[in-house]
């Protein structure tokens, strides 16, 4: 467990490093948010942002997406990992939103989780992005960086979520989630963490920096 002083120092440094912690996905409404988040599973935000402009031109809302021809949709999202499964999930998700939620994206964890292609992490991202409730979604970067920093020790994603959440107040979860992602993408990379350049190296038990 981190001491209170060390945790506050971590938050202070993250705030300095990444002053604008927010999603790097491009979206402007609930429809675009849910579609982008579903596409972003096991795929970079950059790739998703390259595909969504043409996707949203062809299918601008739940109604149009629910009526999409799967082959046409697959053609547009082909550069995205697992595009076939995601195309199927997107159409089914849009159909459920129309049939069960009168065409509006549900605003509860239960409602979101009932939709195709939406698991715990995806629901958490949406709840957090929309400020509906505090959530701490654990993606591959959050998982890796939390464990390297020893904010969590479990090898199970849900446990990592639990262990990190326990140590911080709910209003800090959203920014901490984004900070861990930013840090994982830029510095604490999967294959070769850049510990020598890392501003957290003196706080990190996994640091290989000679200065830490
Ligand atoms: S010191 Fe190294 S392992 Fe620790 S957070 Fe920084 S890059 Fe990651």
PDB file of C-alpha atoms and ligand atoms in Angstrom:
ATOM      1  CA  UNK A   1       0.000   0.000   0.000  1.00  0.00           C
ATOM      2  CA  UNK A   2       1.186   3.505  -0.797  1.00  0.00           C
ATOM      3  CA  UNK A   3       1.367   6.085   2.007  1.00  0.00           C
ATOM      4  CA  UNK A   4      -1.014   9.029   1.757  1.00  0.00           C
ATOM      5  CA  UNK A   5       1.909  11.411   1.148  1.00  0.00           C
ATOM      6  CA  UNK A   6       3.266   9.275  -1.684  1.00  0.00           C
ATOM      7  CA  UNK A   7      -0.154   8.996  -3.310  1.00  0.00           C
ATOM      8  CA  UNK A   8      -0.633  12.760  -3.186  1.00  0.00           C
ATOM      9  CA  UNK A   9       2.810  13.206  -4.724  1.00  0.00           C
ATOM     10  CA  UNK A  10       1.915  10.765  -7.522  1.00  0.00           C
ATOM     11  CA  UNK A  11      -1.275  12.700  -8.301  1.00  0.00           C
ATOM     12  CA  UNK A  12       0.609  16.005  -8.202  1.00  0.00           C
ATOM     13  CA  UNK A  13       3.243  14.751 -10.652  1.00  0.00           C
ATOM     14  CA  UNK A  14       0.702  13.203 -12.991  1.00  0.00           C
ATOM     15  CA  UNK A  15      -1.181  16.520 -12.982  1.00  0.00           C
ATOM     16  CA  UNK A  16       1.990  18.329 -13.989  1.00  0.00           C
ATOM     17  CA  UNK A  17       2.927  15.785 -16.652  1.00  0.00           C
ATOM     18  CA  UNK A  18      -0.513  15.481 -18.215  1.00  0.00           C
ATOM     19  CA  UNK A  19      -2.561  18.599 -17.341  1.00  0.00           C
ATOM     20  CA  UNK A  20      -5.505  17.658 -19.547  1.00  0.00           C
ATOM     21  CA  UNK A  21      -6.511  14.088 -18.659  1.00  0.00           C
ATOM     22  CA  UNK A  22      -9.251  13.068 -21.068  1.00  0.00           C
ATOM     23  CA  UNK A  23     -10.096  10.459 -23.654  1.00  0.00           C
ATOM     24  CA  UNK A  24      -8.133  10.571 -26.901  1.00  0.00           C
ATOM     25  CA  UNK A  25     -11.129   9.212 -28.803  1.00  0.00           C
ATOM     26  CA  UNK A  26     -13.007  11.713 -30.961  1.00  0.00           C
ATOM     27  CA  UNK A  27     -16.769  11.816 -30.331  1.00  0.00           C
ATOM     28  CA  UNK A  28     -19.454  14.438 -29.949  1.00  0.00           C
ATOM     29  CA  UNK A  29     -22.530  12.601 -28.631  1.00  0.00           C
ATOM     30  CA  UNK A  30     -23.652   9.382 -26.911  1.00  0.00           C
ATOM     31  CA  UNK A  31     -23.940   7.472 -30.177  1.00  0.00           C
ATOM     32  CA  UNK A  32     -20.410   8.343 -31.278  1.00  0.00           C
ATOM     33  CA  UNK A  33     -19.068   7.666 -27.776  1.00  0.00           C
ATOM     34  CA  UNK A  34     -20.455   4.140 -27.493  1.00  0.00           C
ATOM     35  CA  UNK A  35     -19.438   3.201 -31.042  1.00  0.00           C
ATOM     36  CA  UNK A  36     -15.897   4.549 -30.549  1.00  0.00           C
ATOM     37  CA  UNK A  37     -15.470   2.792 -27.219  1.00  0.00           C
ATOM     38  CA  UNK A  38     -16.639  -0.552 -28.642  1.00  0.00           C
ATOM     39  CA  UNK A  39     -14.221  -0.178 -31.571  1.00  0.00           C
ATOM     40  CA  UNK A  40     -11.329   0.760 -29.263  1.00  0.00           C
ATOM     41  CA  UNK A  41     -11.142  -2.636 -27.527  1.00  0.00           C
ATOM     42  CA  UNK A  42      -7.749  -4.152 -28.444  1.00  0.00           C
ATOM     43  CA  UNK A  43      -7.141  -1.313 -30.883  1.00  0.00           C
ATOM     44  CA  UNK A  44      -5.446   2.077 -30.629  1.00  0.00           C
ATOM     45  CA  UNK A  45      -7.521   5.264 -30.263  1.00  0.00           C
ATOM     46  CA  UNK A  46      -5.577   6.680 -33.222  1.00  0.00           C
ATOM     47  CA  UNK A  47      -6.781   3.904 -35.516  1.00  0.00           C
ATOM     48  CA  UNK A  48     -10.367   4.278 -34.245  1.00  0.00           C
ATOM     49  CA  UNK A  49     -10.258   8.035 -34.907  1.00  0.00           C
ATOM     50  CA  UNK A  50      -9.114   7.379 -38.476  1.00  0.00           C
ATOM     51  CA  UNK A  51     -12.102   5.150 -39.171  1.00  0.00           C
ATOM     52  CA  UNK A  52     -14.954   6.885 -37.332  1.00  0.00           C
ATOM     53  CA  UNK A  53     -15.392   9.939 -39.604  1.00  0.00           C
ATOM     54  CA  UNK A  54     -16.457   7.751 -42.561  1.00  0.00           C
ATOM     55  CA  UNK A  55     -18.376   5.433 -40.253  1.00  0.00           C
ATOM     56  CA  UNK A  56     -20.399   8.297 -38.758  1.00  0.00           C
ATOM     57  CA  UNK A  57     -21.037   9.752 -42.205  1.00  0.00           C
ATOM     58  CA  UNK A  58     -22.556   6.453 -43.363  1.00  0.00           C
ATOM     59  CA  UNK A  59     -24.292   5.660 -40.062  1.00  0.00           C
ATOM     60  CA  UNK A  60     -24.905   8.844 -38.068  1.00  0.00           C
ATOM     61  CA  UNK A  61     -27.254   7.438 -35.402  1.00  0.00           C
ATOM     62  CA  UNK A  62     -28.580   4.284 -33.722  1.00  0.00           C
ATOM     63  CA  UNK A  63     -31.407   3.939 -36.265  1.00  0.00           C
ATOM     64  CA  UNK A  64     -29.149   3.923 -39.312  1.00  0.00           C
ATOM     65  CA  UNK A  65     -26.614   1.638 -37.648  1.00  0.00           C
ATOM     66  CA  UNK A  66     -29.306  -0.808 -36.579  1.00  0.00           C
ATOM     67  CA  UNK A  67     -30.330  -1.158 -40.255  1.00  0.00           C
ATOM     68  CA  UNK A  68     -26.766  -1.501 -41.582  1.00  0.00           C
ATOM     69  CA  UNK A  69     -25.760  -4.276 -43.979  1.00  0.00           C
ATOM     70  CA  UNK A  70     -23.034  -6.158 -42.169  1.00  0.00           C
ATOM     71  CA  UNK A  71     -20.817  -6.441 -45.285  1.00  0.00           C
ATOM     72  CA  UNK A  72     -20.976  -2.662 -45.819  1.00  0.00           C
ATOM     73  CA  UNK A  73     -20.148  -1.954 -42.191  1.00  0.00           C
ATOM     74  CA  UNK A  74     -17.268  -4.444 -42.221  1.00  0.00           C
ATOM     75  CA  UNK A  75     -15.814  -2.694 -45.271  1.00  0.00           C
ATOM     76  CA  UNK A  76     -15.639   0.607 -43.376  1.00  0.00           C
ATOM     77  CA  UNK A  77     -14.225  -0.724 -40.105  1.00  0.00           C
ATOM     78  CA  UNK A  78     -11.878  -3.281 -41.682  1.00  0.00           C
ATOM     79  CA  UNK A  79      -8.662  -1.570 -40.385  1.00  0.00           C
ATOM     80  CA  UNK A  80      -9.872  -2.170 -36.804  1.00  0.00           C
ATOM     81  CA  UNK A  81      -8.842  -5.338 -34.942  1.00  0.00           C
ATOM     82  CA  UNK A  82     -11.621  -7.936 -34.745  1.00  0.00           C
ATOM     83  CA  UNK A  83     -13.690  -5.928 -37.216  1.00  0.00           C
ATOM     84  CA  UNK A  84     -16.048  -8.800 -38.018  1.00  0.00           C
ATOM     85  CA  UNK A  85     -17.083  -9.378 -34.399  1.00  0.00           C
ATOM     86  CA  UNK A  86     -17.257  -5.649 -33.760  1.00  0.00           C
ATOM     87  CA  UNK A  87     -19.458  -5.059 -36.827  1.00  0.00           C
ATOM     88  CA  UNK A  88     -21.887  -7.696 -35.577  1.00  0.00           C
ATOM     89  CA  UNK A  89     -21.863  -6.243 -32.051  1.00  0.00           C
ATOM     90  CA  UNK A  90     -22.369  -2.690 -33.292  1.00  0.00           C
ATOM     91  CA  UNK A  91     -25.478  -3.604 -35.269  1.00  0.00           C
ATOM     92  CA  UNK A  92     -26.934  -5.657 -32.410  1.00  0.00           C
ATOM     93  CA  UNK A  93     -26.092  -2.925 -29.906  1.00  0.00           C
ATOM     94  CA  UNK A  94     -27.892  -0.326 -32.041  1.00  0.00           C
ATOM     95  CA  UNK A  95     -30.898  -2.649 -32.462  1.00  0.00           C
ATOM     96  CA  UNK A  96     -31.150  -3.146 -28.685  1.00  0.00           C
ATOM     97  CA  UNK A  97     -30.871   0.588 -28.023  1.00  0.00           C
ATOM     98  CA  UNK A  98     -33.777   1.162 -30.421  1.00  0.00           C
ATOM     99  CA  UNK A  99     -35.941  -1.721 -29.247  1.00  0.00           C
ATOM    100  CA  UNK A 100     -35.295  -1.689 -25.506  1.00  0.00           C
ATOM    101  CA  UNK A 101     -34.259   1.878 -24.719  1.00  0.00           C
ATOM    102  CA  UNK A 102     -36.361   3.921 -27.165  1.00  0.00           C
ATOM    103  CA  UNK A 103     -33.338   4.886 -29.192  1.00  0.00           C
ATOM    104  CA  UNK A 104     -31.409   6.463 -26.304  1.00  0.00           C
ATOM    105  CA  UNK A 105     -28.190   5.082 -24.844  1.00  0.00           C
ATOM    106  CA  UNK A 106     -28.969   3.709 -21.359  1.00  0.00           C
ATOM    107  CA  UNK A 107     -27.331   5.704 -18.576  1.00  0.00           C
ATOM    108  CA  UNK A 108     -26.879   2.945 -15.999  1.00  0.00           C
ATOM    109  CA  UNK A 109     -24.266   0.207 -15.657  1.00  0.00           C
ATOM    110  CA  UNK A 110     -27.001  -2.421 -15.805  1.00  0.00           C
ATOM    111  CA  UNK A 111     -28.524  -1.002 -18.987  1.00  0.00           C
ATOM    112  CA  UNK A 112     -25.169  -0.528 -20.709  1.00  0.00           C
ATOM    113  CA  UNK A 113     -23.981  -4.002 -19.761  1.00  0.00           C
ATOM    114  CA  UNK A 114     -27.088  -5.526 -21.333  1.00  0.00           C
ATOM    115  CA  UNK A 115     -25.965  -4.294 -24.777  1.00  0.00           C
ATOM    116  CA  UNK A 116     -23.934  -6.410 -27.199  1.00  0.00           C
ATOM    117  CA  UNK A 117     -20.221  -5.700 -27.193  1.00  0.00           C
ATOM    118  CA  UNK A 118     -20.299  -3.896 -23.842  1.00  0.00           C
ATOM    119  CA  UNK A 119     -18.481  -5.548 -20.954  1.00  0.00           C
ATOM    120  CA  UNK A 120     -17.528  -4.161 -17.565  1.00  0.00           C
ATOM    121  CA  UNK A 121     -14.637  -2.049 -18.867  1.00  0.00           C
ATOM    122  CA  UNK A 122     -16.599  -0.510 -21.745  1.00  0.00           C
ATOM    123  CA  UNK A 123     -19.534   0.320 -19.449  1.00  0.00           C
ATOM    124  CA  UNK A 124     -17.095   1.914 -16.975  1.00  0.00           C
ATOM    125  CA  UNK A 125     -15.536   4.062 -19.704  1.00  0.00           C
ATOM    126  CA  UNK A 126     -18.964   5.369 -20.743  1.00  0.00           C
ATOM    127  CA  UNK A 127     -20.134   5.994 -17.153  1.00  0.00           C
ATOM    128  CA  UNK A 128     -16.893   7.804 -16.412  1.00  0.00           C
ATOM    129  CA  UNK A 129     -16.779   9.833 -19.642  1.00  0.00           C
ATOM    130  CA  UNK A 130     -20.335  11.020 -19.104  1.00  0.00           C
ATOM    131  CA  UNK A 131     -19.758  11.704 -15.414  1.00  0.00           C
ATOM    132  CA  UNK A 132     -22.677   9.467 -14.506  1.00  0.00           C
ATOM    133  CA  UNK A 133     -20.796   7.740 -11.732  1.00  0.00           C
ATOM    134  CA  UNK A 134     -17.170   7.452 -10.661  1.00  0.00           C
ATOM    135  CA  UNK A 135     -15.517   4.526 -12.401  1.00  0.00           C
ATOM    136  CA  UNK A 136     -12.012   3.241 -12.926  1.00  0.00           C
ATOM    137  CA  UNK A 137     -11.853   1.272 -16.189  1.00  0.00           C
ATOM    138  CA  UNK A 138      -8.826  -1.005 -16.393  1.00  0.00           C
ATOM    139  CA  UNK A 139      -7.440  -1.396 -19.895  1.00  0.00           C
ATOM    140  CA  UNK A 140      -4.081  -2.911 -20.818  1.00  0.00           C
ATOM    141  CA  UNK A 141      -2.127   0.291 -19.962  1.00  0.00           C
ATOM    142  CA  UNK A 142      -3.898   0.879 -16.636  1.00  0.00           C
ATOM    143  CA  UNK A 143      -3.348  -2.775 -15.749  1.00  0.00           C
ATOM    144  CA  UNK A 144       0.365  -2.740 -16.597  1.00  0.00           C
ATOM    145  CA  UNK A 145       1.304   0.644 -15.110  1.00  0.00           C
ATOM    146  CA  UNK A 146      -0.717   0.092 -11.899  1.00  0.00           C
ATOM    147  CA  UNK A 147       1.122  -3.173 -11.364  1.00  0.00           C
ATOM    148  CA  UNK A 148       4.554  -1.728 -12.139  1.00  0.00           C
ATOM    149  CA  UNK A 149       3.936   1.139  -9.731  1.00  0.00           C
ATOM    150  CA  UNK A 150       2.704  -1.460  -7.227  1.00  0.00           C
ATOM    151  CA  UNK A 151      -0.565   0.368  -6.815  1.00  0.00           C
ATOM    152  CA  UNK A 152      -1.977  -3.114  -7.418  1.00  0.00           C
ATOM    153  CA  UNK A 153      -0.416  -6.542  -7.246  1.00  0.00           C
ATOM    154  CA  UNK A 154      -3.106  -8.824  -8.634  1.00  0.00           C
ATOM    155  CA  UNK A 155      -2.832 -10.465 -12.047  1.00  0.00           C
ATOM    156  CA  UNK A 156      -6.613 -10.321 -12.407  1.00  0.00           C
ATOM    157  CA  UNK A 157      -8.045  -7.234 -14.063  1.00  0.00           C
ATOM    158  CA  UNK A 158     -11.093  -6.837 -11.774  1.00  0.00           C
ATOM    159  CA  UNK A 159      -8.882  -7.185  -8.698  1.00  0.00           C
ATOM    160  CA  UNK A 160      -6.504  -4.521 -10.002  1.00  0.00           C
ATOM    161  CA  UNK A 161      -9.516  -2.249 -10.384  1.00  0.00           C
ATOM    162  CA  UNK A 162     -10.560  -2.961  -6.810  1.00  0.00           C
ATOM    163  CA  UNK A 163      -7.067  -2.511  -5.347  1.00  0.00           C
ATOM    164  CA  UNK A 164      -6.426   0.848  -7.028  1.00  0.00           C
ATOM    165  CA  UNK A 165      -9.915   2.195  -6.306  1.00  0.00           C
ATOM    166  CA  UNK A 166      -9.506   1.424  -2.611  1.00  0.00           C
ATOM    167  CA  UNK A 167      -6.501   3.731  -2.399  1.00  0.00           C
ATOM    168  CA  UNK A 168      -7.977   6.841  -4.006  1.00  0.00           C
ATOM    169  CA  UNK A 169     -11.113   8.904  -3.473  1.00  0.00           C
ATOM    170  CA  UNK A 170     -13.781   8.276  -6.163  1.00  0.00           C
ATOM    171  CA  UNK A 171     -13.524  11.836  -7.589  1.00  0.00           C
ATOM    172  CA  UNK A 172      -9.869  11.089  -8.503  1.00  0.00           C
ATOM    173  CA  UNK A 173     -10.572   7.796 -10.370  1.00  0.00           C
ATOM    174  CA  UNK A 174     -11.368   9.349 -13.727  1.00  0.00           C
ATOM    175  CA  UNK A 175      -8.212  11.430 -14.062  1.00  0.00           C
ATOM    176  CA  UNK A 176      -6.048   8.667 -12.586  1.00  0.00           C
ATOM    177  CA  UNK A 177      -7.405   6.288 -15.234  1.00  0.00           C
ATOM    178  CA  UNK A 178      -6.470   8.728 -18.008  1.00  0.00           C
ATOM    179  CA  UNK A 179      -3.070   9.502 -16.481  1.00  0.00           C
ATOM    180  CA  UNK A 180      -2.153   5.813 -16.285  1.00  0.00           C
ATOM    181  CA  UNK A 181      -3.150   5.384 -19.938  1.00  0.00           C
ATOM    182  CA  UNK A 182      -1.140   8.452 -21.039  1.00  0.00           C
ATOM    183  CA  UNK A 183       1.871   7.261 -19.071  1.00  0.00           C
ATOM    184  CA  UNK A 184       1.593   3.716 -20.406  1.00  0.00           C
ATOM    185  CA  UNK A 185       1.426   4.951 -24.001  1.00  0.00           C
ATOM    186  CA  UNK A 186       4.274   7.439 -23.761  1.00  0.00           C
ATOM    187  CA  UNK A 187       6.731   6.251 -21.083  1.00  0.00           C
ATOM    188  CA  UNK A 188       5.850   3.046 -19.264  1.00  0.00           C
ATOM    189  CA  UNK A 189       5.613   1.066 -22.507  1.00  0.00           C
ATOM    190  CA  UNK A 190       4.793  -2.627 -22.533  1.00  0.00           C
ATOM    191  CA  UNK A 191       8.007  -3.984 -24.030  1.00  0.00           C
ATOM    192  CA  UNK A 192      10.545  -1.447 -22.855  1.00  0.00           C
ATOM    193  CA  UNK A 193       9.540   1.012 -20.142  1.00  0.00           C
ATOM    194  CA  UNK A 194      11.529   4.242 -20.412  1.00  0.00           C
ATOM    195  CA  UNK A 195      12.501   4.350 -16.724  1.00  0.00           C
ATOM    196  CA  UNK A 196      15.458   6.690 -17.366  1.00  0.00           C
ATOM    197  CA  UNK A 197      13.039   9.321 -18.698  1.00  0.00           C
ATOM    198  CA  UNK A 198      10.252   8.640 -16.222  1.00  0.00           C
ATOM    199  CA  UNK A 199       9.310  11.442 -13.833  1.00  0.00           C
ATOM    200  CA  UNK A 200       7.933   8.847 -11.416  1.00  0.00           C
ATOM    201  CA  UNK A 201      11.037   6.691 -11.180  1.00  0.00           C
ATOM    202  CA  UNK A 202      11.830   7.650  -7.553  1.00  0.00           C
ATOM    203  CA  UNK A 203       8.278   6.635  -6.580  1.00  0.00           C
ATOM    204  CA  UNK A 204       8.273   3.391  -8.551  1.00  0.00           C
ATOM    205  CA  UNK A 205       9.364   0.079  -7.071  1.00  0.00           C
ATOM    206  CA  UNK A 206       9.864  -1.369 -10.584  1.00  0.00           C
ATOM    207  CA  UNK A 207      12.131   1.398 -11.844  1.00  0.00           C
ATOM    208  CA  UNK A 208      15.341   0.343 -13.577  1.00  0.00           C
ATOM    209  CA  UNK A 209      16.631   3.932 -13.641  1.00  0.00           C
ATOM    210  CA  UNK A 210      20.022   4.423 -12.034  1.00  0.00           C
ATOM    211  CA  UNK A 211      18.809   7.746 -10.624  1.00  0.00           C
ATOM    212  CA  UNK A 212      15.871   6.332  -8.699  1.00  0.00           C
TER     213      UNK A 212
HETATM  214  S1  LIG B   1       9.887   4.003 -13.464  1.00  0.00           S
HETATM  215 FE1  LIG B   1       9.763   2.607 -15.205  1.00  0.00          FE
HETATM  216  S2  LIG B   1       8.379   0.955 -14.559  1.00  0.00           S
HETATM  217 FE2  LIG B   1       8.095   2.668 -13.136  1.00  0.00          FE
HETATM  218  S3  LIG B   1       6.391   3.860 -13.993  1.00  0.00           S
HETATM  219 FE3  LIG B   1       8.268   4.760 -14.782  1.00  0.00          FE
HETATM  220  S4  LIG B   1       8.605   3.744 -16.751  1.00  0.00           S
HETATM  221 FE4  LIG B   1       7.137   2.495 -15.592  1.00  0.00          FE
END
